[in-house]
Amino acid sequence: MIGSHPEQVTTVSDPLPFALPDIGEAEIAAVSDALRSGWLTAGPMVSRFEEAFAAHLGPGVTAVAVNSATAGLHLALEALDVGPGTEVLVPTWTFTATAEVVRHLGADPVLVDVDPVTLNLDLAAAERRITPRTVAVMPVHFAGHAVPSAGLRALAAAHDLAVVEDAAHAFPASCEDGVPVGAGQSAATVFSFYATKTITTGDGGMLVTRDPDLARRARTMRLHGFSRDCFDRYRNDRGSWRYDVVAAGFKYNLTDPAAAMGLVQLGRAETMRRRREWIAARYRAAFADLPLDLPATPAAGQRHAWHLYVVRLRPDAPLRRDGFIQEMSRLGVSCSVHFIPLHLHTYWRDTYRLTEQMFPVASREFARVVSLPIFSTMSDDQVDRVIGTVTKVLG
Ligand SMILES: *Cc1c(COP(=O)(O)O)cnc(C)c1O
């Protein structure tokens, strides 16, 4: 615990962390049962979690559980034959995982600037970066606000691009047409169950798709390129020792205790989302008169996951971004920044000779974004404390 260390000197006795997982007795019991079952790696709980997750999104969806969203994104691109000589469109406003998996396959991520309102991939800017080598686009539903699916589909259709959605922030969420993120027409959508994401298995992720061939390839590559996984052999072949390797695969499977936890989290996902939505509404009302630009409100019928609550300091604010975060921290409220755009990181900048001028929106907005705490276990008092502290710092 931050602040509980005896040598830690702080002005506040109980600082509010930026994020905490929402783990209850049901998750603890489910993990205990999984441990007692004797099956620890991918087994019956993983199958159940996959089936429940797919059913949650609707008919025709297949879910493939993996040990991280990064792994799921890697598997999706691999199944789509992304490789040397090809390019994939990626927003610069994302976590490095979105782009690194493109490099793992020997392909090139082409970074794209973002929409100034949502900080999601700018579809017009993406279209301008298309070349004969472009094979795929990876939209990121930033903060849980879905990219417009109609525009995305039109872009992909016009240029014959595969769509792999990075939905690490977007469970549960839905698009402007009411279709859940993950239930649309994209080649694949990948969710994250990292510790601070909207539902968690500690580490974990889920690839979902409507394409049976993509699902089959992802399943094979998820576990060493085995033709059938260990649980399948146990279940259908009485634990036969015989297996066949059909590709040089990866070690990307989820474990049964993690899946048991995921099943419980899945059942609570909408309740936890509603709590975050309530917090977002409190913030919106309380910050209306402060020198802040607030997150865009979703369209009617669109469900926002509210994974993050990102405000932007206006020029008339008394502090710049770094000073604001420092002052909030001094007063006991931890904030964060999402994201440091990829073109500002050494590796991406140097590898692709990127400049700030190539991404005018992202470069400008980065200087003034702050993520405030928004997690389902925040008490009403803690929400009030964030509001009071922001108001005090900007007052
Ligand atoms: C967290 C995150 C990831 C990676 O998720 P892991 O499950 O940790 O691999 C990918 N993309 C975005 C936008 C993220 O925020």
CSV table of N, CA and C in Angstrom, one decimal, residues 50-192:
chain,number,residue,atom,x,y,z
A,50,GLU,N,-14.5,-18.7,-22.4
A,50,GLU,CA,-14.6,-18.4,-23.8
A,50,GLU,C,-16.1,-18.5,-24.3
A,51,GLU,N,-16.8,-19.5,-23.8
A,51,GLU,CA,-18.1,-19.7,-24.3
A,51,GLU,C,-19.0,-18.5,-23.7
A,52,ALA,N,-18.8,-18.2,-22.4
A,52,ALA,CA,-19.6,-17.2,-21.8
A,52,ALA,C,-19.3,-15.8,-22.4
A,53,PHE,N,-18.1,-15.6,-22.7
A,53,PHE,CA,-17.7,-14.3,-23.3
A,53,PHE,C,-18.3,-14.1,-24.7
A,54,ALA,N,-18.2,-15.2,-25.5
A,54,ALA,CA,-18.7,-15.1,-26.8
A,54,ALA,C,-20.3,-14.9,-26.8
A,55,ALA,N,-20.9,-15.6,-25.9
A,55,ALA,CA,-22.4,-15.5,-25.7
A,55,ALA,C,-22.8,-14.1,-25.3
A,56,HIS,N,-22.0,-13.5,-24.5
A,56,HIS,CA,-22.2,-12.1,-24.0
A,56,HIS,C,-22.3,-11.2,-25.2
A,57,LEU,N,-21.4,-11.4,-26.2
A,57,LEU,CA,-21.4,-10.5,-27.4
A,57,LEU,C,-22.5,-10.8,-28.4
A,58,GLY,N,-23.0,-12.1,-28.4
A,58,GLY,CA,-24.0,-12.4,-29.3
A,58,GLY,C,-23.7,-13.6,-30.2
A,59,PRO,N,-24.7,-14.0,-31.0
A,59,PRO,CA,-24.5,-15.2,-31.9
A,59,PRO,C,-23.5,-15.0,-33.0
A,60,GLY,N,-22.8,-16.0,-33.3
A,60,GLY,CA,-21.8,-16.0,-34.4
A,60,GLY,C,-20.4,-15.5,-34.0
A,61,VAL,N,-20.2,-15.2,-32.7
A,61,VAL,CA,-18.9,-14.7,-32.2
A,61,VAL,C,-18.2,-15.9,-31.6
A,62,THR,N,-16.9,-16.1,-31.9
A,62,THR,CA,-16.0,-17.0,-31.3
A,62,THR,C,-15.0,-16.3,-30.5
A,63,ALA,N,-14.7,-16.8,-29.3
A,63,ALA,CA,-13.8,-16.2,-28.4
A,63,ALA,C,-12.6,-17.1,-28.1
A,64,VAL,N,-11.4,-16.5,-28.1
A,64,VAL,CA,-10.1,-17.3,-27.9
A,64,VAL,C,-9.4,-16.6,-26.8
A,65,ALA,N,-9.3,-17.3,-25.6
A,65,ALA,CA,-8.7,-16.7,-24.4
A,65,ALA,C,-7.2,-16.7,-24.6
A,66,VAL,N,-6.5,-15.6,-24.2
A,66,VAL,CA,-5.1,-15.5,-24.3
A,66,VAL,C,-4.5,-14.9,-23.0
A,67,ASN,N,-3.2,-14.9,-22.8
A,67,ASN,CA,-2.6,-14.4,-21.5
A,67,ASN,C,-2.4,-12.9,-21.5
A,68,SER,N,-2.7,-12.2,-22.6
A,68,SER,CA,-2.7,-10.8,-22.6
A,68,SER,C,-3.3,-10.3,-23.9
A,69,ALA,N,-3.8,-9.0,-23.9
A,69,ALA,CA,-4.3,-8.4,-25.1
A,69,ALA,C,-3.2,-8.3,-26.1
A,70,THR,N,-1.9,-8.1,-25.7
A,70,THR,CA,-0.8,-8.0,-26.6
A,70,THR,C,-0.7,-9.3,-27.4
A,71,ALA,N,-0.8,-10.4,-26.7
A,71,ALA,CA,-0.8,-11.8,-27.3
A,71,ALA,C,-1.9,-11.9,-28.3
A,72,GLY,N,-3.1,-11.5,-27.9
A,72,GLY,CA,-4.3,-11.6,-28.8
A,72,GLY,C,-4.1,-10.7,-30.1
A,73,LEU,N,-3.5,-9.5,-30.0
A,73,LEU,CA,-3.3,-8.7,-31.1
A,73,LEU,C,-2.3,-9.3,-32.0
A,74,HIS,N,-1.2,-9.9,-31.4
A,74,HIS,CA,-0.2,-10.6,-32.2
A,74,HIS,C,-0.8,-11.8,-33.0
A,75,LEU,N,-1.6,-12.6,-32.3
A,75,LEU,CA,-2.2,-13.7,-33.0
A,75,LEU,C,-3.2,-13.3,-34.1
A,76,ALA,N,-3.9,-12.2,-33.9
A,76,ALA,CA,-4.9,-11.8,-34.9
A,76,ALA,C,-4.1,-11.4,-36.2
A,77,LEU,N,-3.0,-10.6,-36.0
A,77,LEU,CA,-2.3,-10.1,-37.2
A,77,LEU,C,-1.6,-11.3,-37.8
A,78,GLU,N,-1.1,-12.2,-37.0
A,78,GLU,CA,-0.4,-13.4,-37.6
A,78,GLU,C,-1.4,-14.2,-38.5
A,79,ALA,N,-2.6,-14.4,-38.0
A,79,ALA,CA,-3.6,-15.1,-38.7
A,79,ALA,C,-4.0,-14.4,-40.0
A,80,LEU,N,-3.8,-13.1,-40.0
A,80,LEU,CA,-4.2,-12.3,-41.2
A,80,LEU,C,-3.0,-12.2,-42.2
A,81,ASP,N,-1.9,-12.9,-41.9
A,81,ASP,CA,-0.7,-12.9,-42.8
A,81,ASP,C,0.0,-11.6,-42.9
A,82,VAL,N,-0.1,-10.8,-41.8
A,82,VAL,CA,0.7,-9.6,-41.8
A,82,VAL,C,2.1,-10.0,-41.6
A,83,GLY,N,3.0,-9.5,-42.5
A,83,GLY,CA,4.4,-9.9,-42.4
A,83,GLY,C,5.3,-8.9,-43.2
A,84,PRO,N,6.5,-9.3,-43.4
A,84,PRO,CA,7.5,-8.3,-44.0
A,84,PRO,C,6.9,-7.8,-45.3
A,85,GLY,N,7.1,-6.5,-45.5
A,85,GLY,CA,6.7,-5.8,-46.7
A,85,GLY,C,5.3,-5.3,-46.6
A,86,THR,N,4.6,-5.5,-45.5
A,86,THR,CA,3.2,-5.0,-45.3
A,86,THR,C,3.2,-3.9,-44.3
A,87,GLU,N,2.2,-3.0,-44.4
A,87,GLU,CA,2.0,-1.9,-43.4
A,87,GLU,C,0.7,-2.0,-42.7
A,88,VAL,N,0.6,-1.6,-41.5
A,88,VAL,CA,-0.6,-1.6,-40.7
A,88,VAL,C,-0.8,-0.2,-40.1
A,89,LEU,N,-2.0,0.4,-40.2
A,89,LEU,CA,-2.3,1.7,-39.7
A,89,LEU,C,-2.6,1.6,-38.2
A,90,VAL,N,-1.9,2.4,-37.4
A,90,VAL,CA,-2.0,2.4,-35.9
A,90,VAL,C,-2.1,3.8,-35.4
A,91,PRO,N,-3.0,4.2,-34.6
A,91,PRO,CA,-3.0,5.5,-34.0
A,91,PRO,C,-1.8,5.8,-33.2
A,92,THR,N,-1.2,7.0,-33.3
A,92,THR,CA,0.0,7.3,-32.4
A,92,THR,C,-0.5,7.4,-30.9
A,93,TRP,N,-1.8,7.6,-30.7
A,93,TRP,CA,-2.3,7.8,-29.4
A,93,TRP,C,-2.7,6.4,-28.8
A,94,THR,N,-1.7,5.6,-28.4
A,94,THR,CA,-2.0,4.3,-27.9
A,94,THR,C,-0.9,3.8,-27.0
A,95,PHE,N,-1.1,2.7,-26.4
A,95,PHE,CA,0.0,2.0,-25.7
A,95,PHE,C,0.9,1.3,-26.7
A,96,THR,N,2.2,1.1,-26.4
A,96,THR,CA,3.1,0.6,-27.4
A,96,THR,C,2.8,-0.8,-27.9
A,97,ALA,N,2.0,-1.6,-27.1
A,97,ALA,CA,1.7,-2.9,-27.5
A,97,ALA,C,1.0,-3.0,-28.9
A,98,THR,N,0.1,-2.0,-29.2
A,98,THR,CA,-0.6,-2.0,-30.4
A,98,THR,C,0.3,-2.0,-31.6
A,99,ALA,N,1.4,-1.3,-31.5
A,99,ALA,CA,2.4,-1.2,-32.6
A,99,ALA,C,3.5,-2.2,-32.6
A,100,GLU,N,3.8,-2.7,-31.4
A,100,GLU,CA,5.0,-3.6,-31.3
A,100,GLU,C,4.7,-5.0,-31.9
A,101,VAL,N,3.4,-5.4,-31.8
A,101,VAL,CA,3.1,-6.7,-32.4
A,101,VAL,C,3.2,-6.7,-33.9
A,102,VAL,N,3.0,-5.5,-34.5
A,102,VAL,CA,3.2,-5.4,-36.0
A,102,VAL,C,4.7,-5.6,-36.3
A,103,ARG,N,5.6,-5.0,-35.5
A,103,ARG,CA,7.0,-5.2,-35.6
A,103,ARG,C,7.4,-6.7,-35.4
A,104,HIS,N,6.8,-7.4,-34.4
A,104,HIS,CA,7.1,-8.8,-34.2
A,104,HIS,C,7.0,-9.6,-35.4
A,105,LEU,N,6.1,-9.2,-36.3
A,105,LEU,CA,5.8,-10.0,-37.5
A,105,LEU,C,6.6,-9.5,-38.7
A,106,GLY,N,7.5,-8.5,-38.4
A,106,GLY,CA,8.4,-8.0,-39.5
A,106,GLY,C,7.7,-7.0,-40.4
A,107,ALA,N,6.5,-6.5,-40.0
A,107,ALA,CA,5.8,-5.5,-40.8
A,107,ALA,C,6.0,-4.1,-40.2
A,108,ASP,N,5.5,-3.1,-40.8
A,108,ASP,CA,5.7,-1.7,-40.3
A,108,ASP,C,4.4,-1.1,-39.9
A,109,PRO,N,4.3,-0.7,-38.6
A,109,PRO,CA,3.2,0.2,-38.2
A,109,PRO,C,3.3,1.6,-38.8
A,110,VAL,N,2.3,2.0,-39.4
A,110,VAL,CA,2.3,3.4,-39.9
A,110,VAL,C,1.4,4.2,-39.0
A,111,LEU,N,2.1,5.1,-38.2
A,111,LEU,CA,1.3,5.9,-37.2
A,111,LEU,C,0.5,7.0,-37.8
A,112,VAL,N,-0.7,7.2,-37.2
A,112,VAL,CA,-1.7,8.1,-37.7
A,112,VAL,C,-2.1,9.0,-36.6
A,113,ASP,N,-2.4,10.3,-36.9
A,113,ASP,CA,-2.8,11.3,-35.9
A,113,ASP,C,-4.3,11.0,-35.5
A,114,VAL,N,-4.8,11.7,-34.5
A,114,VAL,CA,-6.0,11.3,-33.9
A,114,VAL,C,-7.1,12.4,-34.0
A,115,ASP,N,-8.3,12.1,-33.8
A,115,ASP,CA,-9.4,13.0,-33.7
A,115,ASP,C,-9.3,13.9,-32.5
A,116,PRO,N,-9.4,15.2,-32.7
A,116,PRO,CA,-9.2,16.1,-31.5
A,116,PRO,C,-10.2,16.0,-30.4
A,117,VAL,N,-11.4,15.5,-30.7
A,117,VAL,CA,-12.5,15.4,-29.7
A,117,VAL,C,-12.3,14.1,-28.9
A,118,THR,N,-12.2,12.9,-29.6
A,118,THR,CA,-12.2,11.6,-28.9
A,118,THR,C,-10.8,11.1,-28.7
A,119,LEU,N,-9.8,11.6,-29.4
A,119,LEU,CA,-8.4,11.1,-29.4
A,119,LEU,C,-8.4,9.7,-29.9
A,120,ASN,N,-9.4,9.3,-30.7
A,120,ASN,CA,-9.4,8.0,-31.4
A,120,ASN,C,-8.8,8.3,-32.8
A,121,LEU,N,-8.4,7.2,-33.5
A,121,LEU,CA,-7.8,7.2,-34.8
A,121,LEU,C,-8.6,8.2,-35.7
A,122,ASP,N,-7.9,9.1,-36.4
A,122,ASP,CA,-8.6,10.0,-37.3
A,122,ASP,C,-8.7,9.3,-38.6
A,123,LEU,N,-10.0,9.0,-39.0
A,123,LEU,CA,-10.2,8.1,-40.2
A,123,LEU,C,-9.7,8.8,-41.5
A,124,ALA,N,-9.9,10.1,-41.6
A,124,ALA,CA,-9.4,10.8,-42.8
A,124,ALA,C,-7.9,10.8,-42.8
A,125,ALA,N,-7.3,11.0,-41.7
A,125,ALA,CA,-5.8,11.0,-41.7
A,125,ALA,C,-5.3,9.6,-42.0
A,126,ALA,N,-6.0,8.6,-41.5
A,126,ALA,CA,-5.6,7.2,-41.8
A,126,ALA,C,-5.7,6.9,-43.3
A,127,GLU,N,-6.7,7.4,-43.9
A,127,GLU,CA,-6.9,7.2,-45.4
A,127,GLU,C,-5.7,7.8,-46.2
A,128,ARG,N,-5.3,9.0,-45.7
A,128,ARG,CA,-4.1,9.6,-46.4
A,128,ARG,C,-2.8,8.9,-46.3
A,129,ARG,N,-2.7,8.0,-45.3
A,129,ARG,CA,-1.5,7.3,-45.0
A,129,ARG,C,-1.5,5.9,-45.7
A,130,ILE,N,-2.5,5.6,-46.4
A,130,ILE,CA,-2.6,4.3,-47.1
A,130,ILE,C,-1.7,4.2,-48.3
A,131,THR,N,-1.0,3.1,-48.4
A,131,THR,CA,-0.1,2.9,-49.6
A,131,THR,C,-0.5,1.5,-50.2
A,132,PRO,N,0.1,1.1,-51.3
A,132,PRO,CA,-0.2,-0.2,-51.8
A,132,PRO,C,0.2,-1.3,-50.9
A,133,ARG,N,1.0,-1.0,-49.9
A,133,ARG,CA,1.5,-2.1,-48.9
A,133,ARG,C,0.6,-2.2,-47.7
A,134,THR,N,-0.4,-1.3,-47.6
A,134,THR,CA,-1.2,-1.3,-46.4
A,134,THR,C,-2.2,-2.4,-46.4
A,135,VAL,N,-2.2,-3.3,-45.4
A,135,VAL,CA,-3.1,-4.5,-45.4
A,135,VAL,C,-4.1,-4.4,-44.2
A,136,ALA,N,-3.9,-3.6,-43.2
A,136,ALA,CA,-4.8,-3.7,-42.0
A,136,ALA,C,-4.8,-2.3,-41.3
A,137,VAL,N,-5.8,-2.1,-40.5
A,137,VAL,CA,-5.9,-1.0,-39.6
A,137,VAL,C,-6.3,-1.4,-38.2
A,138,MET,N,-5.7,-0.8,-37.2
A,138,MET,CA,-5.9,-1.2,-35.8
A,138,MET,C,-6.5,0.0,-35.0
A,139,PRO,N,-7.8,0.2,-35.1
A,139,PRO,CA,-8.3,1.3,-34.3
A,139,PRO,C,-8.3,1.0,-32.8
A,140,VAL,N,-8.1,2.0,-31.9
A,140,VAL,CA,-8.1,1.8,-30.5
A,140,VAL,C,-9.3,2.6,-29.9
A,141,HIS,N,-10.1,1.9,-29.2
A,141,HIS,CA,-11.3,2.6,-28.6
A,141,HIS,C,-10.8,3.3,-27.4
A,142,PHE,N,-10.3,4.5,-27.5
A,142,PHE,CA,-9.6,5.1,-26.4
A,142,PHE,C,-10.5,5.5,-25.3
A,143,ALA,N,-10.1,5.1,-24.1
A,143,ALA,CA,-10.8,5.3,-22.8
A,143,ALA,C,-12.1,4.6,-22.7
A,144,GLY,N,-12.5,3.9,-23.8
A,144,GLY,CA,-13.7,3.1,-23.8
A,144,GLY,C,-14.8,3.7,-24.7
A,145,HIS,N,-14.4,4.8,-25.4
A,145,HIS,CA,-15.3,5.5,-26.4
A,145,HIS,C,-15.0,4.9,-27.7
A,146,ALA,N,-16.0,4.1,-28.3
A,146,ALA,CA,-15.8,3.4,-29.5
A,146,ALA,C,-15.6,4.3,-30.7
A,147,VAL,N,-14.7,3.8,-31.6
A,147,VAL,CA,-14.5,4.5,-32.9
A,147,VAL,C,-15.8,4.3,-33.7
A,148,PRO,N,-16.2,5.3,-34.5
A,148,PRO,CA,-17.5,5.1,-35.3
A,148,PRO,C,-17.4,3.9,-36.2
A,149,SER,N,-18.2,3.0,-36.1
A,149,SER,CA,-18.1,1.7,-36.8
A,149,SER,C,-18.4,1.9,-38.3
A,150,ALA,N,-19.4,2.8,-38.6
A,150,ALA,CA,-19.8,3.0,-40.0
A,150,ALA,C,-18.6,3.5,-40.8
A,151,GLY,N,-17.9,4.6,-40.3
A,151,GLY,CA,-16.8,5.2,-40.9
A,151,GLY,C,-15.6,4.2,-41.1
A,152,LEU,N,-15.4,3.4,-40.0
A,152,LEU,CA,-14.3,2.4,-40.0
A,152,LEU,C,-14.6,1.4,-41.1
A,153,ARG,N,-15.8,0.9,-41.1
A,153,ARG,CA,-16.2,-0.1,-42.2
A,153,ARG,C,-16.0,0.4,-43.6
A,154,ALA,N,-16.4,1.7,-43.8
A,154,ALA,CA,-16.3,2.3,-45.1
A,154,ALA,C,-14.8,2.4,-45.5
A,155,LEU,N,-14.0,2.8,-44.6
A,155,LEU,CA,-12.6,3.0,-44.9
A,155,LEU,C,-12.0,1.6,-45.3
A,156,ALA,N,-12.3,0.6,-44.5
A,156,ALA,CA,-11.7,-0.8,-44.7
A,156,ALA,C,-12.2,-1.3,-46.0
A,157,ALA,N,-13.5,-1.1,-46.3
A,157,ALA,CA,-14.1,-1.7,-47.6
A,157,ALA,C,-13.5,-1.0,-48.8
A,158,ALA,N,-13.3,0.3,-48.7
A,158,ALA,CA,-12.8,1.1,-49.8
A,158,ALA,C,-11.4,0.7,-50.2
A,159,HIS,N,-10.6,0.3,-49.2
A,159,HIS,CA,-9.2,0.0,-49.5
A,159,HIS,C,-8.8,-1.5,-49.2
A,160,ASP,N,-9.8,-2.3,-49.0
A,160,ASP,CA,-9.6,-3.7,-48.8
A,160,ASP,C,-8.6,-4.0,-47.6
A,161,LEU,N,-8.9,-3.4,-46.5
A,161,LEU,CA,-8.1,-3.5,-45.3
A,161,LEU,C,-8.8,-4.4,-44.3
A,162,ALA,N,-8.0,-5.3,-43.6
A,162,ALA,CA,-8.5,-6.0,-42.5
A,162,ALA,C,-8.5,-5.1,-41.3
A,163,VAL,N,-9.6,-5.2,-40.4
A,163,VAL,CA,-9.7,-4.4,-39.2
A,163,VAL,C,-9.4,-5.3,-38.0
A,164,VAL,N,-8.4,-4.9,-37.2
A,164,VAL,CA,-8.2,-5.6,-35.9
A,164,VAL,C,-8.4,-4.5,-34.8
A,165,GLU,N,-9.4,-4.6,-34.1
A,165,GLU,CA,-9.8,-3.6,-33.1
A,165,GLU,C,-9.0,-3.8,-31.8
A,166,ASP,N,-8.3,-2.8,-31.3
A,166,ASP,CA,-7.7,-2.9,-30.0
A,166,ASP,C,-8.7,-2.3,-29.0
A,167,ALA,N,-9.4,-3.3,-28.4
A,167,ALA,CA,-10.5,-2.9,-27.5
A,167,ALA,C,-10.1,-3.1,-26.0
A,168,ALA,N,-8.8,-2.9,-25.8
A,168,ALA,CA,-8.2,-3.0,-24.4
A,168,ALA,C,-9.0,-2.2,-23.4
A,169,HIS,N,-9.6,-1.0,-23.8
A,169,HIS,CA,-10.3,-0.2,-22.9
A,169,HIS,C,-11.8,-0.4,-23.0
A,170,ALA,N,-12.3,-1.2,-23.9
A,170,ALA,CA,-13.7,-1.1,-24.3
A,170,ALA,C,-14.5,-2.3,-24.0
A,171,PHE,N,-14.4,-2.9,-22.8
A,171,PHE,CA,-15.4,-3.9,-22.4
A,171,PHE,C,-16.0,-3.5,-21.1
A,172,PRO,N,-17.4,-3.5,-21.0
A,172,PRO,CA,-18.3,-3.6,-22.1
A,172,PRO,C,-18.5,-2.2,-22.7
A,173,ALA,N,-18.7,-2.1,-24.0
A,173,ALA,CA,-19.0,-0.9,-24.7
A,173,ALA,C,-19.7,-1.2,-26.0
A,174,SER,N,-20.4,-0.2,-26.5
A,174,SER,CA,-21.0,-0.4,-27.8
A,174,SER,C,-20.8,0.8,-28.7
A,175,CYS,N,-21.0,0.6,-30.0
A,175,CYS,CA,-20.7,1.6,-31.0
A,175,CYS,C,-21.9,2.5,-31.2
A,176,GLU,N,-21.8,3.5,-32.1
A,176,GLU,CA,-22.9,4.5,-32.3
A,176,GLU,C,-24.2,3.8,-32.7
A,177,ASP,N,-24.1,2.6,-33.4
A,177,ASP,CA,-25.3,1.9,-33.9
A,177,ASP,C,-25.8,0.9,-32.8
A,178,GLY,N,-25.2,0.9,-31.6
A,178,GLY,CA,-25.7,0.1,-30.5
A,178,GLY,C,-25.1,-1.3,-30.5
A,179,VAL,N,-24.3,-1.7,-31.6
A,179,VAL,CA,-23.7,-3.0,-31.6
A,179,VAL,C,-22.5,-3.0,-30.6
A,180,PRO,N,-22.5,-4.1,-29.8
A,180,PRO,CA,-21.3,-4.2,-28.8
A,180,PRO,C,-20.0,-4.2,-29.5
A,181,VAL,N,-19.0,-3.5,-29.0
A,181,VAL,CA,-17.6,-3.7,-29.5
A,181,VAL,C,-17.2,-5.1,-29.4
A,182,GLY,N,-16.8,-5.7,-30.5
A,182,GLY,CA,-16.5,-7.1,-30.5
A,182,GLY,C,-17.5,-7.9,-31.3
A,183,ALA,N,-18.7,-7.4,-31.5
A,183,ALA,CA,-19.8,-8.1,-32.2
A,183,ALA,C,-20.0,-7.6,-33.6
A,184,GLY,N,-19.1,-6.7,-34.0
A,184,GLY,CA,-19.3,-6.2,-35.4
A,184,GLY,C,-18.6,-7.0,-36.5
A,185,GLN,N,-18.3,-6.4,-37.6
A,185,GLN,CA,-17.8,-7.1,-38.7
A,185,GLN,C,-16.3,-7.1,-38.9
A,186,SER,N,-15.5,-6.6,-37.9
A,186,SER,CA,-14.1,-6.6,-38.0
A,186,SER,C,-13.5,-8.0,-38.1
A,187,ALA,N,-12.3,-8.1,-38.6
A,187,ALA,CA,-11.7,-9.5,-38.7
A,187,ALA,C,-11.5,-10.0,-37.3
A,188,ALA,N,-11.1,-9.1,-36.3
A,188,ALA,CA,-10.9,-9.6,-34.9
A,188,ALA,C,-10.9,-8.4,-34.0
A,189,THR,N,-11.3,-8.6,-32.8
A,189,THR,CA,-11.3,-7.6,-31.7
A,189,THR,C,-10.7,-8.2,-30.5
A,190,VAL,N,-9.8,-7.4,-29.8
A,190,VAL,CA,-9.1,-8.0,-28.7
A,190,VAL,C,-9.3,-7.1,-27.5
A,191,PHE,N,-9.6,-7.8,-26.4
A,191,PHE,CA,-9.9,-7.1,-25.1
A,191,PHE,C,-8.7,-7.5,-24.1
A,192,SER,N,-8.5,-6.6,-23.1
A,192,SER,CA,-7.4,-6.8,-22.1
A,192,SER,C,-8.0,-7.0,-20.8
